[in-house]
Coordinates of C-alpha atoms and ligand atoms in Angstrom, one line a residue:
M79 CA -6.8 20.0 -55.0
L80 CA -7.5 17.0 -52.9
K81 CA -6.3 13.7 -54.1
I82 CA -9.1 11.5 -53.0
Q83 CA -11.7 9.1 -54.4
D84 CA -15.1 10.4 -55.3
Y85 CA -17.7 10.7 -52.5
R86 CA -19.5 7.5 -51.6
P87 CA -22.1 7.4 -48.7
Q88 CA -21.2 5.2 -45.7
P89 CA -22.8 1.8 -45.8
F90 CA -25.1 1.0 -42.9
I91 CA -24.4 -1.7 -40.4
D92 CA -26.4 -4.9 -40.8
F93 CA -27.7 -5.7 -37.3
T94 CA -29.1 -9.1 -38.3
Q95 CA -25.5 -10.2 -38.0
P96 CA -24.8 -11.3 -34.5
E97 CA -21.2 -10.0 -34.4
N98 CA -22.6 -6.4 -35.2
V99 CA -24.9 -6.6 -32.3
Q100 CA -22.1 -7.8 -30.0
A101 CA -19.9 -4.9 -31.2
Y102 CA -22.6 -2.5 -30.5
E103 CA -23.2 -4.0 -27.0
A104 CA -19.4 -3.6 -26.4
A105 CA -19.5 0.0 -27.4
L106 CA -22.4 0.5 -24.9
K107 CA -20.3 -1.0 -22.1
K108 CA -17.3 1.2 -23.1
V109 CA -19.4 4.4 -23.2
R110 CA -21.0 3.6 -19.9
A111 CA -17.6 3.2 -18.3
E112 CA -15.8 6.0 -20.0
L113 CA -18.3 8.7 -20.9
L114 CA -21.2 8.4 -18.4
G115 CA -21.3 11.2 -16.0
K116 CA -18.8 13.1 -18.0
H117 CA -18.8 16.9 -18.0
Y118 CA -18.1 19.0 -21.2
P119 CA -17.0 22.5 -20.6
M120 CA -17.3 25.3 -23.2
V121 CA -14.3 25.6 -25.7
I122 CA -13.6 29.3 -26.4
D123 CA -10.5 30.3 -28.4
G124 CA -9.2 26.8 -28.0
E125 CA -9.4 26.9 -24.1
R126 CA -11.8 24.7 -22.1
V127 CA -13.8 27.1 -20.0
D128 CA -16.3 26.2 -17.3
T129 CA -19.3 28.0 -15.8
E130 CA -20.8 27.9 -12.3
E131 CA -24.1 26.7 -13.5
K132 CA -24.3 23.5 -15.4
L133 CA -26.8 21.9 -17.8
T134 CA -27.7 18.2 -17.0
S135 CA -28.6 15.7 -19.7
L136 CA -30.9 12.8 -18.7
N137 CA -31.4 9.5 -20.1
P138 CA -35.0 9.7 -21.4
C139 CA -35.5 6.0 -21.2
D140 CA -34.5 6.0 -17.5
T141 CA -34.9 9.5 -16.1
S142 CA -33.2 8.4 -12.8
E143 CA -30.0 8.4 -14.7
V144 CA -27.9 11.5 -15.4
V145 CA -25.9 11.0 -18.6
G146 CA -23.6 13.8 -18.0
T147 CA -23.4 17.6 -17.8
T148 CA -22.1 20.6 -19.9
A149 CA -21.3 24.2 -19.0
R150 CA -24.1 26.6 -19.3
A151 CA -22.8 29.6 -21.2
T152 CA -23.5 33.1 -20.0
I153 CA -24.1 36.2 -22.1
Q154 CA -20.4 37.2 -21.3
D155 CA -19.2 33.9 -22.6
A156 CA -21.2 34.4 -25.7
E157 CA -19.7 37.8 -26.3
R158 CA -16.3 36.5 -25.7
A159 CA -16.9 33.6 -28.2
L160 CA -18.1 36.0 -30.8
Q161 CA -15.2 38.4 -30.5
G162 CA -12.7 35.5 -30.5
A163 CA -14.2 34.0 -33.5
W164 CA -13.8 37.2 -35.5
K165 CA -10.2 37.3 -34.5
A166 CA -9.7 33.6 -35.7
F167 CA -11.5 34.5 -38.9
E168 CA -8.7 36.9 -39.9
T169 CA -6.5 33.9 -40.4
W170 CA -8.8 31.0 -41.2
K171 CA -10.2 32.9 -44.2
T172 CA -6.8 33.0 -45.8
W173 CA -6.3 29.2 -45.6
E174 CA -6.3 27.2 -48.8
M175 CA -9.6 25.4 -49.4
D176 CA -8.0 22.2 -49.6
A177 CA -6.2 22.6 -46.3
R178 CA -9.5 23.3 -44.7
A179 CA -11.1 20.5 -46.4
R180 CA -8.5 18.1 -45.1
I181 CA -9.4 18.9 -41.4
L182 CA -13.0 17.6 -42.3
L183 CA -11.6 14.5 -43.9
K184 CA -9.4 13.9 -40.8
A185 CA -12.5 14.3 -38.6
A186 CA -14.3 11.9 -40.7
A187 CA -11.5 9.3 -40.2
I188 CA -11.6 9.8 -36.5
L189 CA -15.4 9.5 -36.4
K190 CA -15.3 6.3 -38.5
R191 CA -13.0 4.8 -35.9
R192 CA -15.4 6.0 -33.1
H193 CA -18.5 5.2 -34.9
L194 CA -20.0 2.8 -32.5
E195 CA -19.1 4.9 -29.5
A196 CA -21.0 7.9 -30.9
C197 CA -23.9 5.5 -31.6
A198 CA -23.9 4.1 -28.1
L199 CA -23.8 7.5 -26.6
M200 CA -26.9 8.5 -28.6
S201 CA -28.7 5.4 -27.4
I202 CA -28.2 6.5 -23.9
E203 CA -28.6 10.2 -24.2
V204 CA -31.6 10.5 -26.6
G205 CA -32.8 6.9 -26.7
K206 CA -31.9 5.9 -30.4
N207 CA -32.0 2.3 -31.1
Y208 CA -29.1 0.7 -33.1
A209 CA -30.1 1.3 -36.6
E210 CA -31.4 4.8 -35.9
A211 CA -28.1 5.7 -34.3
D212 CA -26.0 4.0 -36.9
V213 CA -27.6 5.8 -39.8
E214 CA -27.2 9.1 -37.9
V215 CA -23.5 8.6 -37.4
A216 CA -23.1 7.5 -41.1
E217 CA -24.8 10.7 -42.1
A218 CA -22.4 12.8 -39.9
I219 CA -19.4 11.2 -41.6
D220 CA -21.1 11.7 -45.0
F221 CA -21.6 15.4 -44.3
L222 CA -17.8 15.7 -43.6
E223 CA -16.8 13.8 -46.6
Y224 CA -19.2 15.4 -48.9
Y225 CA -18.6 19.1 -47.9
A226 CA -14.8 18.6 -48.1
R227 CA -15.3 17.6 -51.7
S228 CA -17.9 20.2 -52.4
A229 CA -15.6 23.0 -51.1
M230 CA -13.2 22.3 -54.0
K231 CA -15.6 23.8 -56.6
Y232 CA -15.4 27.3 -54.8
S233 CA -11.7 27.3 -54.7
G234 CA -9.7 30.1 -56.5
F235 CA -10.4 32.9 -58.7
G236 CA -13.0 32.4 -61.4
S237 CA -14.2 29.2 -60.0
S238 CA -17.8 30.1 -61.2
E239 CA -18.5 30.6 -64.9
T240 CA -18.6 34.0 -66.5
T241 CA -18.6 35.0 -70.1
W242 CA -15.5 36.0 -72.0
F243 CA -15.3 39.7 -72.8
E244 CA -12.6 41.0 -75.1
G245 CA -9.8 43.1 -73.4
E246 CA -10.7 42.1 -69.9
E247 CA -10.3 39.3 -67.4
N248 CA -13.5 38.7 -65.6
G249 CA -14.2 36.3 -62.8
L250 CA -16.4 35.5 -59.8
M251 CA -14.7 34.8 -56.4
S252 CA -16.5 33.0 -53.6
L253 CA -15.6 34.5 -50.1
P254 CA -16.7 33.4 -46.7
L255 CA -19.1 35.6 -44.9
G256 CA -17.5 35.9 -41.5
V257 CA -18.7 34.7 -38.0
G258 CA -22.0 32.9 -37.7
V259 CA -24.0 31.1 -35.1
S260 CA -25.2 27.5 -35.6
I261 CA -28.1 26.4 -33.4
S262 CA -29.1 22.8 -33.6
P263 CA -31.8 20.4 -32.4
W264 CA -31.6 17.4 -30.1
N265 CA -33.2 15.0 -32.6
F266 CA -30.1 14.6 -34.9
P267 CA -27.7 15.8 -32.3
C268 CA -24.6 14.2 -34.0
A269 CA -25.2 14.7 -37.8
I270 CA -27.1 17.9 -37.9
F271 CA -24.9 19.5 -35.2
L272 CA -21.9 18.5 -37.2
G273 CA -23.2 19.2 -40.7
M274 CA -24.3 22.7 -39.6
L275 CA -20.8 23.7 -38.3
A276 CA -18.7 21.9 -40.8
A277 CA -20.2 23.4 -44.0
P278 CA -19.6 27.0 -43.0
I279 CA -16.3 26.3 -41.5
V280 CA -14.8 24.5 -44.6
V281 CA -15.5 27.5 -46.8
G282 CA -13.6 29.8 -44.4
N283 CA -16.2 31.0 -41.8
C284 CA -15.9 30.8 -38.0
V285 CA -18.8 29.3 -36.1
I286 CA -20.2 29.5 -32.7
A287 CA -22.0 26.2 -32.2
K288 CA -24.8 26.0 -29.6
P289 CA -26.1 22.4 -29.3
A290 CA -29.5 21.5 -27.9
E291 CA -29.8 21.2 -24.1
D292 CA -31.0 17.6 -24.3
A293 CA -28.0 16.4 -26.3
G294 CA -25.0 18.2 -24.9
L295 CA -22.8 15.2 -24.5
I296 CA -22.8 13.9 -28.0
A297 CA -22.3 17.5 -29.2
G298 CA -19.2 17.7 -26.9
F299 CA -17.9 14.3 -28.2
I300 CA -18.3 15.7 -31.8
A301 CA -16.8 19.0 -31.1
D302 CA -13.8 17.2 -29.6
I303 CA -13.2 15.3 -32.8
M304 CA -13.2 18.6 -34.8
Y305 CA -10.4 19.9 -32.4
E306 CA -8.5 16.6 -32.6
A307 CA -8.6 16.8 -36.4
G308 CA -6.8 20.2 -36.1
L309 CA -9.2 23.1 -36.2
P310 CA -7.3 26.1 -35.1
A311 CA -8.4 27.9 -31.9
G312 CA -11.4 30.1 -32.3
V313 CA -12.7 28.7 -35.6
L314 CA -15.2 26.6 -33.8
Q315 CA -16.4 27.9 -30.5
F316 CA -18.3 25.1 -28.5
L317 CA -21.0 27.0 -26.6
P318 CA -23.4 24.8 -24.8
G319 CA -26.2 27.0 -23.2
V320 CA -29.8 27.8 -23.1
G321 CA -31.5 28.9 -26.4
K322 CA -33.5 31.6 -24.8
D323 CA -30.6 33.4 -23.3
V324 CA -27.2 32.9 -25.3
G325 CA -29.1 31.8 -28.5
E326 CA -31.3 34.9 -28.3
Y327 CA -28.2 37.1 -27.6
L328 CA -26.2 35.8 -30.5
T329 CA -28.9 35.8 -33.1
T330 CA -29.7 39.5 -32.2
H331 CA -26.1 40.6 -32.1
A332 CA -24.8 43.2 -34.5
R333 CA -21.6 41.3 -35.2
T334 CA -23.3 37.9 -36.2
R335 CA -23.0 37.7 -39.9
F336 CA -25.1 34.6 -40.5
I337 CA -27.3 32.2 -38.6
T338 CA -27.9 28.6 -39.4
F339 CA -30.7 27.0 -37.4
T340 CA -32.5 23.7 -37.4
G341 CA -35.4 23.3 -35.1
S342 CA -39.0 24.2 -34.6
R343 CA -41.1 26.5 -36.7
A344 CA -41.8 28.7 -33.7
V345 CA -38.2 29.3 -32.7
G346 CA -37.1 29.5 -36.3
L347 CA -39.7 32.2 -37.2
H348 CA -38.7 34.1 -34.1
I349 CA -35.0 34.0 -35.0
N350 CA -35.9 35.3 -38.5
E351 CA -37.7 38.2 -36.9
V352 CA -35.0 39.3 -34.5
A353 CA -32.2 38.7 -37.2
A354 CA -34.0 41.1 -39.5
R355 CA -33.9 43.9 -37.0
V356 CA -30.8 46.0 -37.6
Q357 CA -28.8 46.7 -34.5
P358 CA -26.8 49.8 -33.9
G359 CA -23.4 49.4 -35.6
Q360 CA -24.6 46.6 -37.7
K361 CA -23.0 46.6 -41.2
W362 CA -24.7 43.8 -43.0
I363 CA -28.1 42.0 -43.7
K364 CA -27.7 38.9 -41.7
K365 CA -28.0 35.7 -43.7
V366 CA -30.5 33.3 -42.2
V367 CA -30.6 29.6 -43.1
L368 CA -33.7 27.9 -41.5
E369 CA -34.6 24.2 -41.4
L370 CA -37.9 23.8 -39.5
G371 CA -40.7 21.4 -38.7
G372 CA -42.9 19.3 -40.8
K373 CA -46.4 17.6 -41.0
D374 CA -45.4 15.1 -43.5
G375 CA -47.9 13.1 -45.5
M376 CA -47.8 9.9 -47.5
I377 CA -50.6 9.0 -50.0
V378 CA -51.5 5.4 -50.7
D379 CA -53.8 5.1 -53.8
E380 CA -55.8 2.1 -55.1
T381 CA -53.1 1.1 -57.6
A382 CA -50.3 0.8 -55.0
D383 CA -48.5 -2.3 -53.8
L384 CA -50.1 -2.3 -50.4
D385 CA -47.4 -4.4 -48.7
V386 CA -44.8 -1.8 -49.9
A387 CA -47.0 1.0 -48.7
I388 CA -47.6 -0.5 -45.3
T389 CA -43.9 -1.1 -44.8
A390 CA -43.1 2.4 -45.8
A391 CA -45.8 3.7 -43.5
V392 CA -44.5 1.8 -40.4
Q393 CA -40.9 2.8 -41.0
G394 CA -41.7 6.4 -41.9
A395 CA -44.0 6.8 -39.0
F396 CA -42.3 5.1 -36.1
G397 CA -38.5 5.3 -36.7
F398 CA -37.0 7.1 -33.7
N399 CA -40.7 7.3 -32.3
G400 CA -41.6 9.8 -35.0
Q401 CA -39.2 12.4 -33.6
K402 CA -37.9 13.2 -37.1
C403 CA -38.7 16.4 -39.1
S404 CA -39.2 14.0 -42.0
A405 CA -41.5 11.6 -40.2
M406 CA -44.7 10.4 -41.8
S407 CA -47.3 11.9 -39.3
R408 CA -50.2 11.8 -41.9
L409 CA -51.2 8.7 -43.8
I410 CA -53.5 9.7 -46.5
V411 CA -55.4 6.7 -48.0
V412 CA -57.9 6.7 -50.8
D413 CA -61.3 5.2 -49.8
A414 CA -61.0 2.2 -52.1
V415 CA -58.2 0.7 -50.2
Y416 CA -58.5 2.5 -46.9
D417 CA -59.7 -0.6 -44.8
D418 CA -56.9 -2.8 -46.2
V419 CA -54.1 -0.3 -45.6
V420 CA -55.2 0.7 -42.2
N421 CA -55.7 -2.8 -41.0
G422 CA -52.3 -3.8 -42.2
F423 CA -50.7 -0.6 -40.8
V424 CA -52.2 -1.2 -37.3
E425 CA -51.3 -4.9 -37.4
R426 CA -47.6 -4.3 -38.3
A427 CA -47.3 -1.4 -35.9
G428 CA -48.8 -3.4 -33.2
K429 CA -45.8 -5.7 -33.3
L430 CA -43.3 -2.8 -32.4
K431 CA -41.7 -3.4 -29.1
M432 CA -41.3 -0.7 -26.5
G433 CA -38.1 -0.4 -24.5
T434 CA -34.8 1.5 -24.2
G435 CA -32.5 2.4 -27.0
E436 CA -29.7 0.3 -25.3
E437 CA -32.1 -2.8 -25.7
N438 CA -32.5 -1.8 -29.3
A439 CA -36.3 -1.5 -28.9
N440 CA -38.5 -0.3 -31.8
V441 CA -40.3 2.3 -29.8
T442 CA -38.2 4.1 -27.1
A443 CA -38.9 7.0 -24.8
V444 CA -39.5 10.5 -26.3
V445 CA -36.8 13.0 -25.5
N446 CA -37.9 15.0 -22.4
G447 CA -40.8 15.9 -20.1
M448 CA -42.0 18.9 -22.2
S449 CA -42.3 16.7 -25.2
F450 CA -44.0 14.0 -23.2
D451 CA -46.5 16.4 -21.9
K452 CA -47.2 17.9 -25.4
I453 CA -47.7 14.5 -26.9
K454 CA -50.0 13.5 -24.1
G455 CA -52.1 16.5 -24.8
Y456 CA -52.7 15.2 -28.4
L457 CA -53.5 11.8 -27.0
E458 CA -56.2 13.4 -24.8
I459 CA -57.9 15.0 -27.9
A460 CA -57.3 12.0 -30.2
P461 CA -60.7 10.2 -29.4
Q462 CA -62.6 13.4 -30.3
E463 CA -60.7 13.9 -33.6
G464 CA -60.8 10.3 -34.8
K465 CA -60.8 6.7 -33.9
V466 CA -57.8 5.5 -31.8
L467 CA -56.9 2.2 -33.5
L468 CA -53.6 1.5 -31.8
G469 CA -52.0 2.7 -28.6
G470 CA -53.2 6.0 -27.3
E471 CA -51.5 5.9 -23.9
A472 CA -48.4 7.5 -22.6
P473 CA -47.4 5.2 -19.7
G474 CA -44.3 7.0 -18.6
E475 CA -42.7 3.7 -17.6
C476 CA -41.6 0.6 -19.3
N477 CA -40.3 -2.7 -17.6
G478 CA -39.9 -0.9 -14.4
K479 CA -38.0 2.0 -15.8
Q480 CA -39.4 5.5 -15.4
G481 CA -39.0 7.4 -18.6
Y482 CA -40.9 9.4 -21.3
Y483 CA -42.6 6.4 -22.8
V484 CA -45.4 6.9 -25.4
Q485 CA -47.2 4.1 -27.2
A486 CA -47.1 3.9 -30.9
T487 CA -50.4 5.4 -31.7
I488 CA -52.6 5.3 -34.8
V489 CA -55.7 7.5 -35.1
G490 CA -58.1 6.6 -37.9
D491 CA -60.5 8.8 -39.8
V492 CA -59.0 12.0 -38.7
K493 CA -60.5 15.1 -40.5
R494 CA -58.1 16.9 -42.8
D495 CA -58.3 20.1 -40.8
A496 CA -58.2 18.6 -37.3
R497 CA -55.4 19.6 -35.0
L498 CA -54.0 16.1 -35.1
A499 CA -53.8 16.5 -38.9
Q500 CA -52.3 20.0 -38.9
E501 CA -50.0 20.5 -35.9
E502 CA -46.5 18.8 -35.6
I503 CA -46.7 16.5 -32.7
F504 CA -43.1 15.1 -32.9
G505 CA -43.9 11.8 -31.4
P506 CA -45.3 8.3 -32.3
V507 CA -48.8 9.6 -33.0
I508 CA -50.1 9.1 -36.6
S509 CA -53.3 10.5 -38.2
V510 CA -54.8 8.4 -40.8
I511 CA -57.0 10.5 -43.3
R512 CA -59.6 9.1 -45.7
A513 CA -59.4 10.6 -49.2
K514 CA -62.3 10.2 -51.8
D515 CA -59.8 9.6 -54.5
W516 CA -56.4 10.5 -55.9
A517 CA -57.2 14.2 -56.5
D518 CA -58.6 14.5 -53.1
A519 CA -55.6 12.8 -51.6
L520 CA -53.2 15.2 -53.2
A521 CA -55.3 18.2 -52.0
I522 CA -55.2 16.8 -48.5
A523 CA -51.5 16.3 -48.8
N524 CA -50.9 19.9 -49.7
S525 CA -53.5 21.3 -47.1
T526 CA -50.8 22.2 -44.5
E527 CA -48.5 25.1 -44.1
Y528 CA -45.5 22.9 -43.8
G529 CA -43.7 21.3 -46.8
L530 CA -40.8 19.2 -45.8
T531 CA -41.2 15.6 -47.0
G532 CA -44.0 13.7 -48.7
G533 CA -44.6 10.4 -50.4
V534 CA -46.8 8.6 -52.8
C535 CA -47.4 4.9 -53.1
S536 CA -48.9 4.3 -56.5
R537 CA -48.3 2.4 -59.7
D538 CA -49.9 5.0 -61.8
R539 CA -47.4 6.9 -63.9
D540 CA -49.6 10.0 -64.6
R541 CA -50.2 10.4 -60.9
L542 CA -46.6 10.1 -60.0
E543 CA -45.7 12.7 -62.6
Q544 CA -48.5 14.9 -61.3
A545 CA -47.1 14.6 -57.7
R546 CA -43.6 15.3 -59.0
R547 CA -45.0 18.7 -60.2
E548 CA -47.6 19.5 -57.7
F549 CA -46.8 17.9 -54.3
E550 CA -45.4 20.9 -52.3
V551 CA -42.5 19.5 -50.4
G552 CA -38.7 19.8 -50.6
N553 CA -38.3 16.0 -50.4
L554 CA -40.7 13.7 -52.3
Y555 CA -40.5 9.9 -52.3
F556 CA -42.3 7.4 -54.3
N557 CA -43.1 3.8 -53.2
R558 CA -40.7 3.9 -50.1
K559 CA -40.5 5.4 -46.7
I560 CA -40.3 9.2 -46.6
T561 CA -37.5 9.4 -44.0
G562 CA -33.8 8.6 -44.3
A563 CA -32.4 11.0 -46.7
I564 CA -28.7 10.3 -47.5
V565 CA -26.1 13.0 -47.9
G566 CA -25.4 13.7 -51.6
V567 CA -28.2 11.3 -52.7
Q568 CA -31.3 13.1 -51.4
P569 CA -30.3 16.8 -50.8
F570 CA -32.5 17.8 -47.8
G571 CA -34.6 20.8 -47.1
G572 CA -38.2 22.0 -46.9
Y573 CA -40.7 24.4 -48.6
N574 CA -43.2 26.8 -47.1
M575 CA -43.1 26.9 -43.3
S576 CA -40.6 24.0 -43.2
G577 CA -37.7 26.2 -44.0
T578 CA -35.6 28.1 -46.5
D579 CA -34.9 25.1 -48.6
S580 CA -31.3 25.3 -48.3
K581 CA -30.7 21.6 -49.2
A582 CA -28.2 20.2 -46.7
G583 CA -26.2 17.5 -48.2
G584 CA -26.7 19.1 -51.7
P585 CA -24.3 20.4 -54.3
D586 CA -25.0 24.1 -53.6
Y587 CA -25.4 24.0 -49.8
L588 CA -22.0 25.6 -49.2
A589 CA -23.1 28.6 -51.2
N590 CA -25.3 29.5 -48.2
F591 CA -22.2 30.6 -46.4
M592 CA -20.4 32.5 -49.0
Q593 CA -20.6 35.8 -50.8
L594 CA -19.6 36.2 -54.4
K595 CA -17.3 39.0 -55.7
T596 CA -17.1 39.8 -59.4
V597 CA -13.6 41.2 -60.3
T598 CA -12.8 42.8 -63.7
E599 CA -9.4 43.7 -64.8
R600 CA -9.0 45.7 -68.0
W601 CA -5.9 44.7 -69.9
Ligands
NAP165 P1 -36.3 23.8 -30.8 O1 -37.0 23.7 -29.5 O2 -36.8 24.9 -31.8 O3 -34.8 24.1 -30.5 C1 -33.8 24.1 -31.4 C2 -32.6 24.8 -31.0 O4 -32.9 26.2 -30.8 C3 -32.1 24.4 -29.6 O5 -30.7 24.4 -29.6 C4 -32.7 25.4 -28.7 O6 -31.9 25.6 -27.4 C5 -32.5 26.7 -29.5 N1 -33.4 27.8 -29.1 C6 -34.5 27.8 -28.4 N2 -35.0 29.0 -28.2 C7 -34.2 29.9 -28.8 C8 -34.1 31.3 -29.0 N3 -35.1 32.2 -28.6 N4 -33.1 31.9 -29.8 C9 -32.1 31.0 -30.3 N5 -32.2 29.7 -30.1 C10 -33.2 29.2 -29.4 O7 -36.4 22.5 -31.6 P2 -36.0 21.0 -31.0 O8 -37.2 20.6 -30.1 O9 -34.6 20.9 -30.5 O10 -36.1 20.2 -32.4 C11 -37.3 19.6 -32.9 C12 -37.7 20.5 -34.0 O11 -36.7 20.6 -35.1 C13 -38.9 19.9 -34.7 O12 -39.9 20.9 -35.1 C14 -38.3 19.3 -36.0 O13 -39.2 19.2 -37.1 C15 -37.2 20.3 -36.4 N6 -36.2 19.7 -37.2 C16 -36.1 20.1 -38.5 C17 -35.2 19.6 -39.3 C18 -35.0 19.9 -40.8 O14 -34.0 19.6 -41.4 N7 -36.0 20.7 -41.3 C19 -34.3 18.6 -38.8 C20 -34.4 18.2 -37.4 C21 -35.4 18.8 -36.7 P3 -32.4 24.8 -26.1 O15 -32.1 23.4 -26.4 O16 -31.6 25.4 -25.0 O17 -33.9 25.1 -25.9
MG166 MG1 -31.2 13.5 -22.7

């Protein structure tokens, strides 16, 4: 067993302290000097392998700048990675649980030392401001610390409870599944990328990790920390590549035992479908863990502390430009306080400053051209679907820098079934929906196929209790913002089309990557 203190989440950095801002600026300089323009090859069976074709990662806040490049894996590379991982599995599965957990703890220690570097790299690569980058790196460290400890409960024979039966020994063993593929999104390219590979690995699986194209550098940086911490060759195959080719190949493959995916609903459902089709020679039913999109709503009723509600709305809506699966994209306000809430929301959001992640702006550029165009499409229909109360433009430049800049936008009086109220926009575009009363507000909140996060700002106990039972989401928050789940504190995962409710950072998350065996010995 590990001899360590109980899990405690990482504290966040206080950027009101000038010395913390200076330290961040120093890290930005260091990263610009040492990591900018860097190339990350693949890592297969412990060897760095390169490809002819490369993937380029751009700075979304200044698209004239190339942040760096990664290899672009081919189908042959994916095949090699898969076969190599199965070889590595033969040994890795026999390691003691605590020995595997120590590698995660060591990685956490390294990442703690390089915390600000990881932050700075994300500011440049995906446009996170200081606080957004800090909470993400803290989350990444938390995943390592938390999963290392969680693994202990699955260690050894009989670790799960069974009932005593006279004349026999009975017990449940937890065994790893084998080799899986982990496919991650660009919006939490450090924490989700790391959490989704560390969890299966700590309980004895081997993983092929395919990062998102837009965030290959931070993924390479994180993978290197896992190798530095001592992961044996082949346990983690780092495979930067294109989802539509190597992602598709691996999720379809007969020898893929499990898939862990975080990303959009469309890609997730497609993976679910291809993974369900049995391939020639396939011996198992693939296990698929999906964490998908959201259309997250927060209700404000007439009993709410409106100041609390408005703060929660601004934070939940515009943190990282609304590019979070948990972001508040629908603000549902009961008629009695609609004007007060909306006026306050527009006024506060109007103060947000646009700029780069490196400048620590509140609203930075969205991640890429496709995202920018998609959001622009929603801005075009916004005047038909409601009243544009703030923003509404996608200037595509800020302070002389060309980038994917979209204004913080609030659209009022959007109908509950409008496209703006139903489709995931994944940008700083918020729909405000007017509800007749509390019952109507709850009905509106549930009138989506998604079910990731949700919130209620109210001082009415009965309503909060009703929401506890009936608000159909995996993560529900009262009287605070609906983003910012902390590992171990708020296990995270959605209902309905938002995913398979696997609850990352929760007490049973590792069970997703294990199979149980009941063994009986008659004395
Ligand atoms: P995405 O477009 O679905 O991409 C996610 C990953 O899937 C990327 O690595 C992508 O590779 C890969 N991919 C694309 N097509 C594939 C295919 N046919 N087979 C296998 N893999 C494929 O999502 P995203 O734009 O990166 O991320 C934003 C989405 O993620 C939003 O919908 C957001 O709500 C969701 N999200 C959910 C959670 C959660 O916990 N529920 C957390 C974060 C984000 P390429 O980069 O090469 O295209
Ligand atoms: Mg980029």
